[in-house]
PDB file of C-alpha atoms in Angstrom:
ATOM      1  CA  UNK A   1       0.000   0.000   0.000  1.00 42.00           C
ATOM      2  CA  UNK A   2       2.982   2.338   0.494  1.00 52.00           C
ATOM      3  CA  UNK A   3       3.463   2.821  -3.243  1.00 77.00           C
ATOM      4  CA  UNK A   4      -0.060   4.186  -3.739  1.00 89.00           C
ATOM      5  CA  UNK A   5      -0.245   7.983  -3.793  1.00 90.00           C
ATOM      6  CA  UNK A   6      -2.904  10.495  -4.788  1.00 93.00           C
ATOM      7  CA  UNK A   7      -3.746  12.145  -7.098  1.00 93.00           C
ATOM      8  CA  UNK A   8      -1.293  10.163  -9.279  1.00 93.00           C
ATOM      9  CA  UNK A   9      -3.079   6.848  -8.745  1.00 94.00           C
ATOM     10  CA  UNK A  10      -6.627   8.103  -9.309  1.00 95.00           C
ATOM     11  CA  UNK A  11      -8.277   6.772 -12.490  1.00 95.00           C
ATOM     12  CA  UNK A  12      -8.670   9.651 -14.962  1.00 96.00           C
ATOM     13  CA  UNK A  13     -12.465   9.534 -14.680  1.00 97.00           C
ATOM     14  CA  UNK A  14     -12.220  10.053 -10.906  1.00 97.00           C
ATOM     15  CA  UNK A  15     -10.018  13.128 -11.426  1.00 97.00           C
ATOM     16  CA  UNK A  16     -12.550  14.511 -13.898  1.00 98.00           C
ATOM     17  CA  UNK A  17     -15.524  13.915 -11.601  1.00 98.00           C
ATOM     18  CA  UNK A  18     -13.775  15.565  -8.642  1.00 98.00           C
ATOM     19  CA  UNK A  19     -12.917  18.591 -10.788  1.00 98.00           C
ATOM     20  CA  UNK A  20     -16.522  18.770 -12.025  1.00 98.00           C
ATOM     21  CA  UNK A  21     -17.670  18.667  -8.392  1.00 98.00           C
ATOM     22  CA  UNK A  22     -15.386  21.563  -7.473  1.00 98.00           C
ATOM     23  CA  UNK A  23     -16.453  23.672 -10.461  1.00 98.00           C
ATOM     24  CA  UNK A  24     -20.130  22.872  -9.853  1.00 98.00           C
ATOM     25  CA  UNK A  25     -19.829  24.171  -6.293  1.00 98.00           C
ATOM     26  CA  UNK A  26     -17.960  27.268  -7.497  1.00 98.00           C
ATOM     27  CA  UNK A  27     -20.934  28.110  -9.739  1.00 98.00           C
ATOM     28  CA  UNK A  28     -23.307  27.882  -6.778  1.00 98.00           C
ATOM     29  CA  UNK A  29     -21.055  30.046  -4.612  1.00 98.00           C
ATOM     30  CA  UNK A  30     -20.563  32.742  -7.265  1.00 98.00           C
ATOM     31  CA  UNK A  31     -24.279  33.005  -8.073  1.00 97.00           C
ATOM     32  CA  UNK A  32     -25.223  33.183  -4.361  1.00 97.00           C
ATOM     33  CA  UNK A  33     -22.604  35.881  -3.741  1.00 97.00           C
ATOM     34  CA  UNK A  34     -23.785  37.878  -6.768  1.00 97.00           C
ATOM     35  CA  UNK A  35     -27.423  37.705  -5.645  1.00 96.00           C
ATOM     36  CA  UNK A  36     -26.479  38.693  -2.090  1.00 95.00           C
ATOM     37  CA  UNK A  37     -24.358  41.683  -3.136  1.00 96.00           C
ATOM     38  CA  UNK A  38     -27.173  42.947  -5.357  1.00 94.00           C
ATOM     39  CA  UNK A  39     -29.837  42.869  -2.652  1.00 92.00           C
ATOM     40  CA  UNK A  40     -30.935  46.017  -0.784  1.00 91.00           C
ATOM     41  CA  UNK A  41     -29.488  44.339   2.309  1.00 90.00           C
ATOM     42  CA  UNK A  42     -27.619  41.032   2.691  1.00 90.00           C
ATOM     43  CA  UNK A  43     -29.571  37.963   3.747  1.00 93.00           C
ATOM     44  CA  UNK A  44     -28.491  35.107   6.000  1.00 95.00           C
ATOM     45  CA  UNK A  45     -29.887  32.591   3.496  1.00 96.00           C
ATOM     46  CA  UNK A  46     -27.827  33.993   0.620  1.00 96.00           C
ATOM     47  CA  UNK A  47     -24.704  34.144   2.788  1.00 97.00           C
ATOM     48  CA  UNK A  48     -25.107  30.514   3.874  1.00 98.00           C
ATOM     49  CA  UNK A  49     -25.716  29.327   0.301  1.00 98.00           C
ATOM     50  CA  UNK A  50     -22.497  31.105  -0.745  1.00 98.00           C
ATOM     51  CA  UNK A  51     -20.594  29.368   2.073  1.00 98.00           C
ATOM     52  CA  UNK A  52     -22.067  25.963   1.150  1.00 98.00           C
ATOM     53  CA  UNK A  53     -20.745  26.366  -2.403  1.00 98.00           C
ATOM     54  CA  UNK A  54     -17.378  27.677  -1.218  1.00 98.00           C
ATOM     55  CA  UNK A  55     -16.816  24.836   1.269  1.00 98.00           C
ATOM     56  CA  UNK A  56     -17.926  22.245  -1.313  1.00 98.00           C
ATOM     57  CA  UNK A  57     -15.519  23.668  -3.912  1.00 98.00           C
ATOM     58  CA  UNK A  58     -12.644  23.584  -1.415  1.00 98.00           C
ATOM     59  CA  UNK A  59     -13.456  20.003  -0.424  1.00 98.00           C
ATOM     60  CA  UNK A  60     -13.529  18.722  -3.993  1.00 98.00           C
ATOM     61  CA  UNK A  61     -10.359  20.643  -4.815  1.00 98.00           C
ATOM     62  CA  UNK A  62      -8.665  18.963  -1.832  1.00 97.00           C
ATOM     63  CA  UNK A  63      -9.760  15.549  -3.102  1.00 97.00           C
ATOM     64  CA  UNK A  64      -8.718  16.382  -6.670  1.00 97.00           C
ATOM     65  CA  UNK A  65      -5.215  17.293  -5.491  1.00 96.00           C
ATOM     66  CA  UNK A  66      -5.002  14.104  -3.391  1.00 95.00           C
ATOM     67  CA  UNK A  67      -5.219  15.759   0.036  1.00 93.00           C
ATOM     68  CA  UNK A  68      -8.632  14.447   0.991  1.00 92.00           C
ATOM     69  CA  UNK A  69      -8.148  10.739   0.250  1.00 95.00           C
ATOM     70  CA  UNK A  70      -6.531   7.762   1.983  1.00 94.00           C
ATOM     71  CA  UNK A  71      -5.745   4.247   0.761  1.00 95.00           C
ATOM     72  CA  UNK A  72      -7.416   1.863   3.212  1.00 95.00           C
ATOM     73  CA  UNK A  73      -5.712  -1.539   3.340  1.00 94.00           C
ATOM     74  CA  UNK A  74      -7.350  -2.870   6.519  1.00 95.00           C
ATOM     75  CA  UNK A  75     -10.624  -3.863   4.793  1.00 95.00           C
ATOM     76  CA  UNK A  76     -11.459  -7.061   2.875  1.00 93.00           C
ATOM     77  CA  UNK A  77      -9.968  -5.464  -0.244  1.00 94.00           C
ATOM     78  CA  UNK A  78      -7.828  -2.298  -0.528  1.00 94.00           C
ATOM     79  CA  UNK A  79      -9.962   0.747  -1.296  1.00 95.00           C
ATOM     80  CA  UNK A  80      -9.896   4.531  -1.561  1.00 96.00           C
ATOM     81  CA  UNK A  81     -11.662   6.452   1.207  1.00 96.00           C
ATOM     82  CA  UNK A  82     -12.359  10.182   0.755  1.00 97.00           C
ATOM     83  CA  UNK A  83     -12.311  11.617   4.258  1.00 96.00           C
ATOM     84  CA  UNK A  84     -12.704  15.135   2.827  1.00 96.00           C
ATOM     85  CA  UNK A  85     -16.285  14.189   1.885  1.00 97.00           C
ATOM     86  CA  UNK A  86     -17.186  13.950   5.534  1.00 98.00           C
ATOM     87  CA  UNK A  87     -15.369  17.173   6.422  1.00 97.00           C
ATOM     88  CA  UNK A  88     -17.336  19.106   3.800  1.00 98.00           C
ATOM     89  CA  UNK A  89     -20.667  17.432   4.605  1.00 98.00           C
ATOM     90  CA  UNK A  90     -20.143  18.138   8.311  1.00 98.00           C
ATOM     91  CA  UNK A  91     -20.154  21.851   7.433  1.00 98.00           C
ATOM     92  CA  UNK A  92     -22.466  22.076   4.412  1.00 98.00           C
ATOM     93  CA  UNK A  93     -25.350  19.768   5.330  1.00 98.00           C
ATOM     94  CA  UNK A  94     -26.132  21.570   8.618  1.00 98.00           C
ATOM     95  CA  UNK A  95     -25.857  24.902   6.753  1.00 98.00           C
ATOM     96  CA  UNK A  96     -28.486  23.793   4.232  1.00 98.00           C
ATOM     97  CA  UNK A  97     -30.767  22.661   7.055  1.00 98.00           C
ATOM     98  CA  UNK A  98     -30.340  26.081   8.697  1.00 97.00           C
ATOM     99  CA  UNK A  99     -31.237  27.702   5.345  1.00 97.00           C
ATOM    100  CA  UNK A 100     -34.423  25.614   5.170  1.00 96.00           C
ATOM    101  CA  UNK A 101     -35.213  26.503   8.785  1.00 96.00           C
ATOM    102  CA  UNK A 102     -34.829  30.227   8.086  1.00 94.00           C
ATOM    103  CA  UNK A 103     -36.930  30.115   4.914  1.00 94.00           C
ATOM    104  CA  UNK A 104     -39.790  28.221   6.601  1.00 93.00           C
ATOM    105  CA  UNK A 105     -39.379  30.090   9.919  1.00 93.00           C
ATOM    106  CA  UNK A 106     -39.024  26.778  11.722  1.00 94.00           C
ATOM    107  CA  UNK A 107     -39.004  26.949  15.525  1.00 94.00           C
ATOM    108  CA  UNK A 108     -35.489  27.170  16.917  1.00 95.00           C
ATOM    109  CA  UNK A 109     -35.713  23.895  18.943  1.00 96.00           C
ATOM    110  CA  UNK A 110     -36.564  21.980  15.755  1.00 95.00           C
ATOM    111  CA  UNK A 111     -33.724  23.650  13.838  1.00 96.00           C
ATOM    112  CA  UNK A 112     -31.203  22.856  16.597  1.00 97.00           C
ATOM    113  CA  UNK A 113     -32.438  19.257  16.698  1.00 97.00           C
ATOM    114  CA  UNK A 114     -32.179  18.546  12.944  1.00 97.00           C
ATOM    115  CA  UNK A 115     -28.779  20.248  12.704  1.00 98.00           C
ATOM    116  CA  UNK A 116     -27.388  18.223  15.626  1.00 98.00           C
ATOM    117  CA  UNK A 117     -28.808  14.971  14.244  1.00 98.00           C
ATOM    118  CA  UNK A 118     -27.322  15.781  10.860  1.00 98.00           C
ATOM    119  CA  UNK A 119     -23.872  16.294  12.406  1.00 98.00           C
ATOM    120  CA  UNK A 120     -24.205  12.890  14.096  1.00 98.00           C
ATOM    121  CA  UNK A 121     -25.247  11.106  10.858  1.00 98.00           C
ATOM    122  CA  UNK A 122     -22.180  12.494   9.038  1.00 98.00           C
ATOM    123  CA  UNK A 123     -19.886  11.566  11.937  1.00 98.00           C
ATOM    124  CA  UNK A 124     -21.305   8.035  12.051  1.00 98.00           C
ATOM    125  CA  UNK A 125     -20.631   7.642   8.321  1.00 98.00           C
ATOM    126  CA  UNK A 126     -17.049   8.810   8.788  1.00 98.00           C
ATOM    127  CA  UNK A 127     -16.399   6.494  11.745  1.00 98.00           C
ATOM    128  CA  UNK A 128     -17.803   3.599   9.722  1.00 97.00           C
ATOM    129  CA  UNK A 129     -15.420   4.403   6.873  1.00 97.00           C
ATOM    130  CA  UNK A 130     -12.415   3.986   9.199  1.00 96.00           C
ATOM    131  CA  UNK A 131     -13.409   0.541  10.488  1.00 96.00           C
ATOM    132  CA  UNK A 132     -14.205  -2.888   8.987  1.00 96.00           C
ATOM    133  CA  UNK A 133     -17.197  -5.244   9.010  1.00 94.00           C
ATOM    134  CA  UNK A 134     -19.243  -5.944  11.053  1.00 95.00           C
ATOM    135  CA  UNK A 135     -18.527  -2.810  13.115  1.00 97.00           C
ATOM    136  CA  UNK A 136     -18.682  -0.444  10.136  1.00 97.00           C
ATOM    137  CA  UNK A 137     -22.224  -1.575   9.290  1.00 98.00           C
ATOM    138  CA  UNK A 138     -23.368  -0.706  12.817  1.00 98.00           C
ATOM    139  CA  UNK A 139     -22.019   2.797  12.209  1.00 98.00           C
ATOM    140  CA  UNK A 140     -23.864   2.854   8.873  1.00 98.00           C
ATOM    141  CA  UNK A 141     -27.119   1.857  10.605  1.00 98.00           C
ATOM    142  CA  UNK A 142     -26.526   4.643  13.116  1.00 98.00           C
ATOM    143  CA  UNK A 143     -26.182   7.089  10.227  1.00 98.00           C
ATOM    144  CA  UNK A 144     -29.400   5.755   8.648  1.00 98.00           C
ATOM    145  CA  UNK A 145     -31.199   6.128  11.994  1.00 98.00           C
ATOM    146  CA  UNK A 146     -30.256   9.811  12.233  1.00 98.00           C
ATOM    147  CA  UNK A 147     -31.174  10.326   8.562  1.00 98.00           C
ATOM    148  CA  UNK A 148     -34.668   8.988   9.318  1.00 98.00           C
ATOM    149  CA  UNK A 149     -34.901  11.264  12.381  1.00 98.00           C
ATOM    150  CA  UNK A 150     -33.904  14.335  10.346  1.00 98.00           C
ATOM    151  CA  UNK A 151     -36.456  13.413   7.663  1.00 97.00           C
ATOM    152  CA  UNK A 152     -39.170  12.811  10.256  1.00 97.00           C
ATOM    153  CA  UNK A 153     -38.671  16.291  11.720  1.00 96.00           C
ATOM    154  CA  UNK A 154     -38.153  18.047   8.387  1.00 96.00           C
ATOM    155  CA  UNK A 155     -41.236  16.751   6.567  1.00 96.00           C
ATOM    156  CA  UNK A 156     -43.844  18.434   8.836  1.00 95.00           C
ATOM    157  CA  UNK A 157     -42.195  21.829   8.200  1.00 94.00           C
ATOM    158  CA  UNK A 158     -43.211  21.552   4.530  1.00 94.00           C
ATOM    159  CA  UNK A 159     -46.923  20.937   5.116  1.00 90.00           C
ATOM    160  CA  UNK A 160     -48.145  24.528   4.734  1.00 87.00           C
ATOM    161  CA  UNK A 161     -45.231  26.030   2.835  1.00 93.00           C
ATOM    162  CA  UNK A 162     -44.635  27.264  -0.711  1.00 93.00           C
ATOM    163  CA  UNK A 163     -44.213  24.528  -3.355  1.00 95.00           C
ATOM    164  CA  UNK A 164     -40.562  25.536  -3.880  1.00 95.00           C
ATOM    165  CA  UNK A 165     -39.815  24.913  -0.205  1.00 96.00           C
ATOM    166  CA  UNK A 166     -41.674  21.592  -0.265  1.00 96.00           C
ATOM    167  CA  UNK A 167     -39.712  20.438  -3.309  1.00 97.00           C
ATOM    168  CA  UNK A 168     -36.432  21.471  -1.659  1.00 97.00           C
ATOM    169  CA  UNK A 169     -37.262  19.519   1.509  1.00 97.00           C
ATOM    170  CA  UNK A 170     -38.207  16.402  -0.478  1.00 97.00           C
ATOM    171  CA  UNK A 171     -35.043  16.671  -2.595  1.00 98.00           C
ATOM    172  CA  UNK A 172     -32.904  17.136   0.542  1.00 98.00           C
ATOM    173  CA  UNK A 173     -34.300  13.942   2.079  1.00 98.00           C
ATOM    174  CA  UNK A 174     -33.812  12.006  -1.177  1.00 98.00           C
ATOM    175  CA  UNK A 175     -30.181  13.205  -1.421  1.00 98.00           C
ATOM    176  CA  UNK A 176     -29.459  12.175   2.179  1.00 98.00           C
ATOM    177  CA  UNK A 177     -30.960   8.744   1.467  1.00 98.00           C
ATOM    178  CA  UNK A 178     -28.846   8.339  -1.696  1.00 98.00           C
ATOM    179  CA  UNK A 179     -25.686   9.284   0.255  1.00 98.00           C
ATOM    180  CA  UNK A 180     -26.479   6.420   2.659  1.00 98.00           C
ATOM    181  CA  UNK A 181     -27.034   4.032  -0.256  1.00 98.00           C
ATOM    182  CA  UNK A 182     -23.760   5.046  -1.936  1.00 98.00           C
ATOM    183  CA  UNK A 183     -21.920   4.518   1.360  1.00 98.00           C
ATOM    184  CA  UNK A 184     -23.274   0.975   1.488  1.00 97.00           C
ATOM    185  CA  UNK A 185     -22.459   0.188  -2.161  1.00 97.00           C
ATOM    186  CA  UNK A 186     -19.204   2.133  -2.423  1.00 97.00           C
ATOM    187  CA  UNK A 187     -15.690   1.954  -0.976  1.00 96.00           C
ATOM    188  CA  UNK A 188     -16.829   2.452   2.614  1.00 96.00           C
ATOM    189  CA  UNK A 189     -19.284  -0.441   2.465  1.00 97.00           C
ATOM    190  CA  UNK A 190     -19.398  -3.465   0.166  1.00 96.00           C
ATOM    191  CA  UNK A 191     -17.351  -1.926  -2.686  1.00 95.00           C
ATOM    192  CA  UNK A 192     -19.961  -3.273  -5.122  1.00 96.00           C
ATOM    193  CA  UNK A 193     -19.535  -0.111  -7.210  1.00 96.00           C
ATOM    194  CA  UNK A 194     -16.239   0.650  -8.922  1.00 95.00           C
ATOM    195  CA  UNK A 195     -14.455   3.782  -7.701  1.00 96.00           C
ATOM    196  CA  UNK A 196     -15.297   5.741 -10.868  1.00 97.00           C
ATOM    197  CA  UNK A 197     -18.995   4.785 -10.660  1.00 97.00           C
ATOM    198  CA  UNK A 198     -19.186   5.644  -6.984  1.00 97.00           C
ATOM    199  CA  UNK A 199     -17.407   9.001  -7.325  1.00 98.00           C
ATOM    200  CA  UNK A 200     -19.430   9.909 -10.431  1.00 98.00           C
ATOM    201  CA  UNK A 201     -22.786   9.180  -8.763  1.00 98.00           C
ATOM    202  CA  UNK A 202     -21.741  10.880  -5.536  1.00 98.00           C
ATOM    203  CA  UNK A 203     -20.592  14.045  -7.320  1.00 98.00           C
ATOM    204  CA  UNK A 204     -23.833  14.273  -9.324  1.00 98.00           C
ATOM    205  CA  UNK A 205     -26.013  13.931  -6.220  1.00 98.00           C
ATOM    206  CA  UNK A 206     -23.782  16.236  -4.176  1.00 98.00           C
ATOM    207  CA  UNK A 207     -23.745  19.014  -6.788  1.00 98.00           C
ATOM    208  CA  UNK A 208     -27.544  18.774  -6.992  1.00 98.00           C
ATOM    209  CA  UNK A 209     -27.624  18.956  -3.190  1.00 97.00           C
ATOM    210  CA  UNK A 210     -25.196  21.868  -2.780  1.00 97.00           C
ATOM    211  CA  UNK A 211     -25.632  23.902  -5.970  1.00 98.00           C
ATOM    212  CA  UNK A 212     -28.911  22.717  -7.519  1.00 98.00           C
ATOM    213  CA  UNK A 213     -31.066  23.175  -4.418  1.00 97.00           C
ATOM    214  CA  UNK A 214     -29.251  26.400  -3.572  1.00 96.00           C
ATOM    215  CA  UNK A 215     -29.925  27.940  -6.992  1.00 97.00           C
ATOM    216  CA  UNK A 216     -33.533  26.693  -6.907  1.00 97.00           C
ATOM    217  CA  UNK A 217     -34.061  28.552  -3.618  1.00 95.00           C
ATOM    218  CA  UNK A 218     -32.159  31.637  -4.806  1.00 95.00           C
ATOM    219  CA  UNK A 219     -34.149  32.064  -8.012  1.00 95.00           C
ATOM    220  CA  UNK A 220     -37.437  31.668  -6.134  1.00 95.00           C
ATOM    221  CA  UNK A 221     -36.380  33.374  -2.909  1.00 93.00           C
ATOM    222  CA  UNK A 222     -38.792  36.305  -2.947  1.00 90.00           C
ATOM    223  CA  UNK A 223     -41.735  34.099  -3.932  1.00 91.00           C
ATOM    224  CA  UNK A 224     -41.013  31.619  -1.136  1.00 92.00           C
ATOM    225  CA  UNK A 225     -40.573  34.303   1.536  1.00 86.00           C
ATOM    226  CA  UNK A 226     -43.322  36.606   0.182  1.00 78.00           C
ATOM    227  CA  UNK A 227     -40.757  39.384   0.172  1.00 63.00           C
ATOM    228  CA  UNK A 228     -40.539  39.135   3.964  1.00 61.00           C
ATOM    229  CA  UNK A 229     -37.077  40.453   4.740  1.00 52.00           C
ATOM    230  CA  UNK A 230     -37.406  39.709   8.446  1.00 49.00           C
ATOM    231  CA  UNK A 231     -35.770  36.322   8.023  1.00 48.00           C
ATOM    232  CA  UNK A 232     -32.552  38.074   7.030  1.00 45.00           C
ATOM    233  CA  UNK A 233     -31.882  39.539  10.440  1.00 42.00           C
ATOM    234  CA  UNK A 234     -34.774  39.566  12.899  1.00 42.00           C
ATOM    235  CA  UNK A 235     -35.451  35.875  13.325  1.00 45.00           C
ATOM    236  CA  UNK A 236     -33.718  33.825  16.039  1.00 44.00           C
ATOM    237  CA  UNK A 237     -32.399  36.994  17.720  1.00 36.00           C
TER     238      UNK A 237
END
């Protein structure tokens, strides 16, 4: 395992997907920053969406340059584990949940709860990636448990909200579920998917999650909030 080094030993397709992920997040960050700077006054939602894109771009750039990956030889077969995924998700997923909470004016206790549970589901996924079966699958089940909890608390917030918010909540839950599935099928879990397939699918879902949902909210921001600027500064004070 000592002769393996990154990014030199990545397949070309993996390098391309990681670069696409970084550029996709850059687009989201730039658009969010542009929208925020051109508002009468800055909004927390726009600022957070900019940070989500920026952190995602940095994470993918780290992986592309080989910083965010390790070669795990302790498992049944040697495999590549991207620890930088978990570092970026630990920051960006809670941020997106805070964005949703601000847009829907969710009660603070609910927001704190879903954010904390989200941190735990990402941490459980990371801890599972560092261990081997059967222990790693217990960590995966822990992550799934917290994903279900987050979904259970998030869904009721969409009941009487704008269609754009509802769609964003549903898409968020679907993305979280797919991340769990890819963990199980990818390098961390059974390694049923090849590295290129896993990275390609993950990047697509993650760019939808970080940039796609962010742009969807940005372009429909005033419609969703009914032009109510209070959520930019007055809420949660």
